[in-house]
Amino acid sequence: MSGGLVISVDTVDALAPTLRRLRAAASDLSVPMAEASEVMLDGTLDRFQQEEDPLGVPWRKSAAAIEEGRKTLQKSGDLYNAIERQSGEDFAAVGVYGTGGPAIYGRIHQFGGTIRPKSGKALNTPFGYRA
């Protein structure tokens, strides 16, 4: 004998409004991304003041900062003041944007690179002239 119970439940109509709201909310995350970028900016500025990396490891004090009695990476305040946040529907970011001044200075400190003398054949460093 074959037989059984078959139950069919159509939930599409009942869930449709909720699914539409969920899809709409997930397609534009501008508000939470703006909030996230604000938290990231606050953390970055705090780390500058504390002179530490994101893991809490203190920055190595620069020779110039020691000699001048100031914080590392904060001689003029240009780099600190250039840090800003950006956000959109699907991203949150903090950084120094642009192509000159603080952006060049920040990029060297973040990613490394070669610094060349503006004039002359060598850089004058606390460790003497370096070609």
PDB file of C-alpha atoms in Angstrom:
ATOM      1  CA  MET A   1       0.000   0.000   0.000  1.00  0.00           C
ATOM      2  CA  SER A   2       1.391   3.341  -0.920  1.00  0.00           C
ATOM      3  CA  GLY A   3       0.304   6.480   0.686  1.00  0.00           C
ATOM      4  CA  GLY A   4       1.550   9.156   2.923  1.00  0.00           C
ATOM      5  CA  LEU A   5       1.160  12.604   4.000  1.00  0.00           C
ATOM      6  CA  VAL A   6       2.328  15.475   1.819  1.00  0.00           C
ATOM      7  CA  ILE A   7       2.470  18.922   3.298  1.00  0.00           C
ATOM      8  CA  SER A   8       3.148  21.924   1.127  1.00  0.00           C
ATOM      9  CA  VAL A   9       3.593  25.352   2.602  1.00  0.00           C
ATOM     10  CA  ASP A  10       3.965  28.356   0.327  1.00  0.00           C
ATOM     11  CA  THR A  11       5.832  31.008   2.306  1.00  0.00           C
ATOM     12  CA  VAL A  12       6.798  33.260  -0.575  1.00  0.00           C
ATOM     13  CA  ASP A  13       3.800  35.538  -0.219  1.00  0.00           C
ATOM     14  CA  ALA A  14       4.194  35.846   3.541  1.00  0.00           C
ATOM     15  CA  LEU A  15       7.937  36.483   3.395  1.00  0.00           C
ATOM     16  CA  ALA A  16       8.015  38.696   0.302  1.00  0.00           C
ATOM     17  CA  PRO A  17       7.767  42.059   2.111  1.00  0.00           C
ATOM     18  CA  THR A  18      10.458  41.061   4.613  1.00  0.00           C
ATOM     19  CA  LEU A  19      12.735  39.748   1.870  1.00  0.00           C
ATOM     20  CA  ARG A  20      12.287  42.975  -0.120  1.00  0.00           C
ATOM     21  CA  ARG A  21      13.244  45.089   2.934  1.00  0.00           C
ATOM     22  CA  LEU A  22      16.242  42.868   3.629  1.00  0.00           C
ATOM     23  CA  ARG A  23      17.419  43.096   0.016  1.00  0.00           C
ATOM     24  CA  ALA A  24      17.016  46.893   0.015  1.00  0.00           C
ATOM     25  CA  ALA A  25      18.874  47.251   3.316  1.00  0.00           C
ATOM     26  CA  ALA A  26      21.738  45.026   2.152  1.00  0.00           C
ATOM     27  CA  SER A  27      22.183  46.842  -1.149  1.00  0.00           C
ATOM     28  CA  ASP A  28      23.060  50.195   0.447  1.00  0.00           C
ATOM     29  CA  LEU A  29      25.286  49.972   3.504  1.00  0.00           C
ATOM     30  CA  SER A  30      26.134  53.699   3.502  1.00  0.00           C
ATOM     31  CA  VAL A  31      25.090  54.325   7.102  1.00  0.00           C
ATOM     32  CA  PRO A  32      26.978  51.435   8.750  1.00  0.00           C
ATOM     33  CA  MET A  33      29.987  52.076   6.484  1.00  0.00           C
ATOM     34  CA  ALA A  34      30.040  55.758   7.511  1.00  0.00           C
ATOM     35  CA  GLU A  35      29.891  54.695  11.157  1.00  0.00           C
ATOM     36  CA  ALA A  36      32.678  52.151  10.618  1.00  0.00           C
ATOM     37  CA  SER A  37      34.901  54.753   8.931  1.00  0.00           C
ATOM     38  CA  GLU A  38      34.322  57.137  11.850  1.00  0.00           C
ATOM     39  CA  VAL A  39      35.411  54.450  14.343  1.00  0.00           C
ATOM     40  CA  MET A  40      38.455  53.697  12.163  1.00  0.00           C
ATOM     41  CA  LEU A  41      39.366  57.405  12.004  1.00  0.00           C
ATOM     42  CA  ASP A  42      39.048  57.830  15.774  1.00  0.00           C
ATOM     43  CA  GLY A  43      41.269  54.780  16.307  1.00  0.00           C
ATOM     44  CA  THR A  44      43.889  56.033  13.866  1.00  0.00           C
ATOM     45  CA  LEU A  45      44.039  59.479  15.475  1.00  0.00           C
ATOM     46  CA  ASP A  46      44.230  57.898  18.934  1.00  0.00           C
ATOM     47  CA  ARG A  47      47.133  55.698  17.797  1.00  0.00           C
ATOM     48  CA  PHE A  48      48.947  58.796  16.520  1.00  0.00           C
ATOM     49  CA  GLN A  49      48.538  60.411  19.930  1.00  0.00           C
ATOM     50  CA  GLN A  50      49.652  57.228  21.729  1.00  0.00           C
ATOM     51  CA  GLU A  51      52.416  56.601  19.149  1.00  0.00           C
ATOM     52  CA  GLU A  52      51.499  52.944  18.695  1.00  0.00           C
ATOM     53  CA  ASP A  53      50.481  50.565  15.922  1.00  0.00           C
ATOM     54  CA  PRO A  54      47.027  48.923  15.665  1.00  0.00           C
ATOM     55  CA  LEU A  55      48.204  46.074  17.928  1.00  0.00           C
ATOM     56  CA  GLY A  56      49.349  48.492  20.637  1.00  0.00           C
ATOM     57  CA  VAL A  57      53.050  48.102  19.887  1.00  0.00           C
ATOM     58  CA  PRO A  58      54.838  51.423  20.499  1.00  0.00           C
ATOM     59  CA  TRP A  59      56.401  53.128  17.495  1.00  0.00           C
ATOM     60  CA  ARG A  60      60.175  53.317  17.492  1.00  0.00           C
ATOM     61  CA  LYS A  61      61.010  56.902  18.395  1.00  0.00           C
ATOM     62  CA  SER A  62      62.685  58.765  15.549  1.00  0.00           C
ATOM     63  CA  ALA A  63      66.043  60.407  16.185  1.00  0.00           C
ATOM     64  CA  ALA A  64      64.611  63.788  15.173  1.00  0.00           C
ATOM     65  CA  ALA A  65      61.678  63.437  17.573  1.00  0.00           C
ATOM     66  CA  ILE A  66      64.044  62.578  20.432  1.00  0.00           C
ATOM     67  CA  GLU A  67      66.364  65.466  19.604  1.00  0.00           C
ATOM     68  CA  GLU A  68      63.486  67.950  19.259  1.00  0.00           C
ATOM     69  CA  GLY A  69      61.464  66.601  22.208  1.00  0.00           C
ATOM     70  CA  ARG A  70      58.351  65.881  20.174  1.00  0.00           C
ATOM     71  CA  LYS A  71      56.226  62.964  19.050  1.00  0.00           C
ATOM     72  CA  THR A  72      57.277  60.777  16.130  1.00  0.00           C
ATOM     73  CA  LEU A  73      55.581  61.621  12.795  1.00  0.00           C
ATOM     74  CA  GLN A  74      54.184  64.859  14.227  1.00  0.00           C
ATOM     75  CA  LYS A  75      56.699  67.604  13.520  1.00  0.00           C
ATOM     76  CA  SER A  76      54.326  69.993  11.756  1.00  0.00           C
ATOM     77  CA  GLY A  77      51.016  68.205  12.263  1.00  0.00           C
ATOM     78  CA  ASP A  78      50.426  68.088   8.495  1.00  0.00           C
ATOM     79  CA  LEU A  79      50.280  64.278   8.319  1.00  0.00           C
ATOM     80  CA  TYR A  80      48.007  63.966  11.371  1.00  0.00           C
ATOM     81  CA  ASN A  81      45.694  66.702  10.077  1.00  0.00           C
ATOM     82  CA  ALA A  82      45.529  65.130   6.604  1.00  0.00           C
ATOM     83  CA  ILE A  83      44.085  61.813   7.858  1.00  0.00           C
ATOM     84  CA  GLU A  84      40.465  61.550   6.805  1.00  0.00           C
ATOM     85  CA  ARG A  85      37.729  58.998   6.335  1.00  0.00           C
ATOM     86  CA  GLN A  86      35.789  57.975   3.267  1.00  0.00           C
ATOM     87  CA  SER A  87      32.810  55.672   2.919  1.00  0.00           C
ATOM     88  CA  GLY A  88      30.130  54.624   0.485  1.00  0.00           C
ATOM     89  CA  GLU A  89      27.486  51.979  -0.102  1.00  0.00           C
ATOM     90  CA  ASP A  90      29.977  49.138   0.213  1.00  0.00           C
ATOM     91  CA  PHE A  91      33.251  50.440   1.679  1.00  0.00           C
ATOM     92  CA  ALA A  92      34.822  52.237   4.636  1.00  0.00           C
ATOM     93  CA  ALA A  93      38.368  53.609   4.531  1.00  0.00           C
ATOM     94  CA  VAL A  94      40.744  55.889   6.422  1.00  0.00           C
ATOM     95  CA  GLY A  95      43.896  57.363   5.009  1.00  0.00           C
ATOM     96  CA  VAL A  96      45.734  60.332   3.609  1.00  0.00           C
ATOM     97  CA  TYR A  97      44.294  61.040   0.205  1.00  0.00           C
ATOM     98  CA  GLY A  98      45.746  63.142  -2.553  1.00  0.00           C
ATOM     99  CA  THR A  99      49.097  63.099  -4.266  1.00  0.00           C
ATOM    100  CA  GLY A 100      51.354  65.635  -2.586  1.00  0.00           C
ATOM    101  CA  GLY A 101      52.754  66.717   0.760  1.00  0.00           C
ATOM    102  CA  PRO A 102      51.380  64.553   3.568  1.00  0.00           C
ATOM    103  CA  ALA A 103      50.285  61.836   1.122  1.00  0.00           C
ATOM    104  CA  ILE A 104      53.882  61.345  -0.037  1.00  0.00           C
ATOM    105  CA  TYR A 105      55.217  61.489   3.523  1.00  0.00           C
ATOM    106  CA  GLY A 106      52.579  59.070   4.821  1.00  0.00           C
ATOM    107  CA  ARG A 107      53.036  56.641   1.937  1.00  0.00           C
ATOM    108  CA  ILE A 108      56.781  56.343   2.602  1.00  0.00           C
ATOM    109  CA  HIS A 109      56.170  55.604   6.282  1.00  0.00           C
ATOM    110  CA  GLN A 110      53.387  53.106   5.585  1.00  0.00           C
ATOM    111  CA  PHE A 111      54.836  51.204   2.638  1.00  0.00           C
ATOM    112  CA  GLY A 112      58.530  52.136   2.535  1.00  0.00           C
ATOM    113  CA  GLY A 113      60.390  53.337  -0.509  1.00  0.00           C
ATOM    114  CA  THR A 114      63.382  55.284  -1.656  1.00  0.00           C
ATOM    115  CA  ILE A 115      63.838  58.880  -0.600  1.00  0.00           C
ATOM    116  CA  ARG A 116      66.031  60.851  -2.973  1.00  0.00           C
ATOM    117  CA  PRO A 117      67.708  64.185  -2.242  1.00  0.00           C
ATOM    118  CA  LYS A 118      65.982  67.236  -3.715  1.00  0.00           C
ATOM    119  CA  SER A 119      69.317  68.843  -4.478  1.00  0.00           C
ATOM    120  CA  GLY A 120      72.816  67.541  -4.145  1.00  0.00           C
ATOM    121  CA  LYS A 121      74.045  63.982  -4.309  1.00  0.00           C
ATOM    122  CA  ALA A 122      73.166  62.700  -0.825  1.00  0.00           C
ATOM    123  CA  LEU A 123      70.630  62.964   2.003  1.00  0.00           C
ATOM    124  CA  ASN A 124      71.703  64.530   5.267  1.00  0.00           C
ATOM    125  CA  THR A 125      70.498  62.126   7.985  1.00  0.00           C
ATOM    126  CA  PRO A 126      71.150  61.907  11.731  1.00  0.00           C
ATOM    127  CA  PHE A 127      73.612  59.156  10.789  1.00  0.00           C
ATOM    128  CA  GLY A 128      75.563  61.313   8.346  1.00  0.00           C
ATOM    129  CA  TYR A 129      75.201  61.802   4.612  1.00  0.00           C
ATOM    130  CA  ARG A 130      73.681  58.886   2.699  1.00  0.00           C
ATOM    131  CA  ALA A 131      73.851  58.539  -1.070  1.00  0.00           C
TER     132      ALA A 131
END
